[in-house]
Short mmCIF file of C-alpha atoms in Angstrom, two decimals:
data_model
loop_
_atom_site.label_atom_id
_atom_site.label_comp_id
_atom_site.label_asym_id
_atom_site.label_seq_id
_atom_site.Cartn_x
_atom_site.Cartn_y
_atom_site.Cartn_z
CA MET A 12 -107.96 175.85 53.90
CA ASP A 13 -110.55 178.64 53.73
CA ILE A 14 -114.12 177.96 52.70
CA MET A 15 -113.74 179.30 49.15
CA GLN A 16 -110.81 176.99 48.51
CA GLY A 17 -112.88 174.15 49.94
CA VAL A 18 -115.82 174.96 47.65
CA LEU A 19 -113.51 175.03 44.63
CA LEU A 20 -111.99 171.71 45.62
CA ILE A 21 -115.41 170.16 46.25
CA THR A 22 -116.66 171.45 42.89
CA THR A 23 -113.81 169.84 40.98
CA ILE A 24 -113.83 166.49 42.78
CA HIS A 25 -117.57 165.99 43.09
CA LEU A 26 -118.34 167.07 39.53
CA LEU A 27 -115.90 164.44 38.29
CA ALA A 28 -117.48 161.88 40.63
CA ALA A 29 -121.00 162.76 39.45
CA MET A 30 -119.95 162.55 35.79
CA SER A 31 -118.48 159.06 36.13
CA PRO A 32 -120.83 156.35 34.77
CA GLY A 33 -122.61 154.39 37.49
CA PRO A 34 -126.03 153.30 38.76
CA ASP A 35 -127.28 156.88 39.21
CA PHE A 36 -126.38 157.79 35.62
CA VAL A 37 -127.95 154.63 34.19
CA LEU A 38 -131.14 155.13 36.20
CA ALA A 39 -131.56 158.82 35.30
CA SER A 40 -130.89 158.07 31.62
CA GLN A 41 -133.32 155.15 31.55
CA GLN A 42 -136.13 157.09 33.20
CA THR A 43 -135.65 160.07 30.88
CA LEU A 44 -135.50 158.07 27.65
CA VAL A 45 -138.45 155.84 28.59
CA ASN A 46 -140.74 158.15 30.60
CA GLY A 47 -139.66 161.64 29.57
CA LYS A 48 -138.25 164.80 31.08
CA ARG A 49 -140.50 164.91 34.16
CA ALA A 50 -139.58 161.39 35.23
CA GLY A 51 -135.91 162.13 34.64
CA PHE A 52 -136.02 165.21 36.85
CA LEU A 53 -137.93 163.40 39.60
CA VAL A 54 -135.45 160.52 39.71
CA SER A 55 -132.56 163.01 39.64
CA PHE A 56 -134.13 164.84 42.59
CA GLY A 57 -134.37 161.54 44.44
CA ILE A 58 -130.71 160.81 43.68
CA THR A 59 -129.81 164.22 45.06
CA LEU A 60 -131.83 163.60 48.23
CA GLY A 61 -130.03 160.28 48.65
CA LEU A 62 -126.78 162.21 48.77
CA SER A 63 -128.00 163.91 51.96
CA ILE A 64 -127.85 160.57 53.80
CA HIS A 65 -124.13 160.25 53.09
CA ILE A 66 -123.53 163.87 54.08
CA LEU A 67 -125.46 163.37 57.32
CA TYR A 68 -123.53 160.34 58.54
CA SER A 69 -120.28 162.01 57.48
CA GLY A 70 -121.24 164.97 59.67
CA LEU A 71 -121.81 162.60 62.57
CA GLY A 72 -118.37 161.10 62.06
CA LEU A 73 -119.73 157.73 60.92
CA ALA A 74 -118.22 157.69 57.42
CA ALA A 75 -114.88 156.37 58.68
CA VAL A 76 -116.62 153.79 60.89
CA ILE A 77 -118.68 152.46 57.97
CA ALA A 78 -115.77 152.54 55.51
CA ASN A 79 -113.61 150.50 57.90
CA SER A 80 -116.30 148.04 58.97
CA VAL A 81 -116.31 144.82 56.97
CA THR A 82 -119.77 143.93 58.27
CA ALA A 83 -121.30 147.34 57.50
CA LEU A 84 -119.86 147.44 53.99
CA TRP A 85 -120.98 143.87 53.35
CA ALA A 86 -124.53 144.72 54.42
CA ILE A 87 -124.59 147.84 52.24
CA LYS A 88 -123.19 145.85 49.30
CA ILE A 89 -125.91 143.23 49.61
CA LEU A 90 -128.67 145.84 49.96
CA GLY A 91 -127.31 148.11 47.23
CA GLY A 92 -126.42 145.32 44.83
CA GLY A 93 -129.73 143.56 45.47
CA TYR A 94 -131.64 146.76 44.75
CA LEU A 95 -129.80 147.22 41.45
CA LEU A 96 -130.59 143.61 40.51
CA TYR A 97 -134.26 144.29 41.31
CA LEU A 98 -134.31 147.41 39.12
CA GLY A 99 -132.50 145.54 36.36
CA TRP A 100 -134.92 142.61 36.48
CA LYS A 101 -137.86 144.99 36.17
CA GLY A 102 -136.16 146.62 33.19
CA ILE A 103 -135.45 143.47 31.19
CA ARG A 104 -139.05 142.34 31.70
CA ALA A 105 -140.40 145.56 30.13
CA LYS A 106 -143.06 145.13 27.47
CA ALA A 107 -143.91 147.31 24.52
CA SER A 108 -146.23 150.18 25.39
CA THR A 109 -149.90 149.81 24.54
CA GLY A 110 -150.15 153.53 23.96
CA GLU A 111 -152.68 154.00 26.77
CA LEU A 112 -152.34 157.12 28.85
CA VAL A 113 -152.38 157.01 32.65
CA LYS A 114 -154.35 159.80 34.27
CA GLY A 115 -155.57 160.86 37.69
CA PRO A 116 -154.10 160.03 41.12
CA VAL A 117 -151.61 157.53 39.67
CA ALA A 118 -149.50 160.39 38.37
CA GLN A 119 -148.89 161.70 41.90
CA HIS A 120 -148.01 158.20 43.14
CA SER A 121 -145.63 157.79 40.20
CA ALA A 122 -143.89 161.05 41.12
CA LEU A 123 -143.28 159.89 44.69
CA LYS A 124 -142.21 156.48 43.43
CA SER A 125 -139.74 158.03 40.97
CA ILE A 126 -138.19 160.14 43.73
CA GLY A 127 -138.02 157.09 45.99
CA VAL A 128 -136.33 154.96 43.34
CA GLY A 129 -133.67 157.63 42.81
CA PHE A 130 -133.21 158.11 46.55
CA LEU A 131 -132.62 154.41 47.23
CA CYS A 132 -130.31 154.04 44.24
CA ASN A 133 -127.97 156.68 45.66
CA ALA A 134 -128.43 156.01 49.37
CA LEU A 135 -127.59 152.30 48.98
CA ASN A 136 -124.40 152.90 47.01
CA PRO A 137 -121.68 150.97 48.91
CA LYS A 138 -118.92 153.09 47.39
CA ALA A 139 -120.29 156.27 48.98
CA PRO A 140 -118.90 155.79 52.54
CA ILE A 141 -115.38 155.29 51.17
CA TYR A 142 -115.75 158.30 48.89
CA PHE A 143 -117.02 160.54 51.66
CA VAL A 144 -114.47 159.49 54.25
CA SER A 145 -111.74 160.29 51.71
CA LEU A 146 -113.32 163.59 50.80
CA PHE A 147 -114.13 164.95 54.23
CA THR A 148 -111.27 163.57 56.32
CA VAL A 149 -108.38 163.34 53.87
CA VAL A 150 -108.95 165.83 51.06
CA LEU A 151 -110.35 168.66 53.18
CA SER A 152 -109.56 168.39 56.88
CA PRO A 153 -110.00 165.79 59.63
CA ASN A 154 -111.33 168.55 61.92
CA ILE A 155 -113.89 170.08 59.57
CA GLY A 156 -116.62 172.01 61.40
CA PHE A 157 -120.34 171.28 61.16
CA LEU A 158 -121.13 174.60 59.44
CA GLU A 159 -118.47 174.01 56.79
CA LEU A 160 -119.71 170.47 56.31
CA ALA A 161 -123.27 171.76 55.84
CA ILE A 162 -122.11 174.31 53.26
CA TYR A 163 -120.04 171.77 51.36
CA GLY A 164 -122.82 169.21 51.55
CA ALA A 165 -125.45 171.61 50.22
CA TRP A 166 -123.09 172.63 47.42
CA MET A 167 -122.48 168.98 46.50
CA MET A 168 -126.23 168.42 46.23
CA ILE A 169 -126.53 171.45 43.95
CA ILE A 170 -123.72 170.09 41.76
CA GLN A 171 -125.36 166.66 41.69
CA MET A 172 -128.77 168.02 40.69
CA GLY A 173 -127.21 170.42 38.19
CA TRP A 174 -125.27 167.69 36.40
CA PHE A 175 -128.21 165.30 36.18
CA SER A 176 -130.44 168.14 35.03
CA VAL A 177 -128.09 168.65 32.09
CA ILE A 178 -128.29 164.91 31.30
CA VAL A 179 -132.09 164.97 31.50
CA MET A 180 -132.35 168.04 29.25
CA LEU A 181 -130.06 166.50 26.63
CA LEU A 182 -131.80 163.12 26.60
CA SER A 183 -135.30 164.63 26.60
CA SER A 184 -134.64 166.95 23.67
CA PRO A 185 -137.13 166.22 20.84
CA PRO A 186 -134.63 164.67 18.37
CA VAL A 187 -133.25 162.27 21.00
CA TYR A 188 -136.46 161.47 22.87
CA SER A 189 -138.56 160.84 19.76
CA ARG A 190 -135.95 158.42 18.43
CA PHE A 191 -135.87 156.34 21.61
CA LYS A 192 -139.52 156.59 22.65
CA ALA A 193 -140.75 154.21 19.96
CA ALA A 194 -138.40 151.54 21.29
CA SER A 195 -138.72 152.45 24.97
CA HIS A 196 -139.13 148.82 26.03
CA TRP A 197 -135.78 148.01 24.42
CA VAL A 198 -134.20 150.93 26.24
CA ASP A 199 -135.67 149.49 29.45
CA ARG A 200 -134.21 146.08 28.67
CA VAL A 201 -130.75 147.34 27.75
CA MET A 202 -130.58 149.63 30.78
CA GLY A 203 -131.97 146.80 32.90
CA ALA A 204 -129.16 144.55 31.75
CA ALA A 205 -126.69 147.31 32.63
CA MET A 206 -128.24 147.58 36.10
CA ILE A 207 -127.92 143.84 36.62
CA GLY A 208 -124.27 144.04 35.58
CA LEU A 209 -123.66 146.87 38.03
CA GLY A 210 -125.52 145.02 40.78
CA LEU A 211 -123.42 141.89 40.29
CA LYS A 212 -120.26 143.99 40.25
CA VAL A 213 -121.25 145.66 43.53
CA ILE A 214 -121.97 142.35 45.23
CA MET A 215 -118.90 140.52 43.93
CA THR A 216 -116.33 143.31 44.37
CA ARG A 217 -114.24 142.89 47.51
#
């Protein structure tokens, strides 16, 4: 398979994977509806950076090892599911906004925190090793070269960021955002409950 065929295949498969509802989608939607476009983009950027972790260990040949290790998958499930439960618990405890604006150095810290939250949400996804071992060793080629892997990986990150950017733009449009902003704490609570459900599903799924 030449590289253009590989890019086309990656585009189709990974776009479908990115579009499927999951923790990343819930998190990006929650941050956009509650905190606005900037927060949505920052979390989406973090999610995209998290994807690099999966690409890196796939390039080192560790995807198959992780996917076939009961202990490794169990550890990732506990970490990933526990993190989703933590995010969900924070969400359902959200209180109505006082209307006070936060200014100064906190904004920079919040940006780094938003990126970090998105990064961990994606990096701790226990389904990722199985997805990547299927993609890079079954769908493409078991002998894929490092350069090809780097190209495909970079393209997957572009697809990931592109898709979530579309979601952020749609949810942050004035008609949508203004409708949800007044009840942002309820959005937090509903999305938090969804996160808890996803976290429990991750932990309990064999």
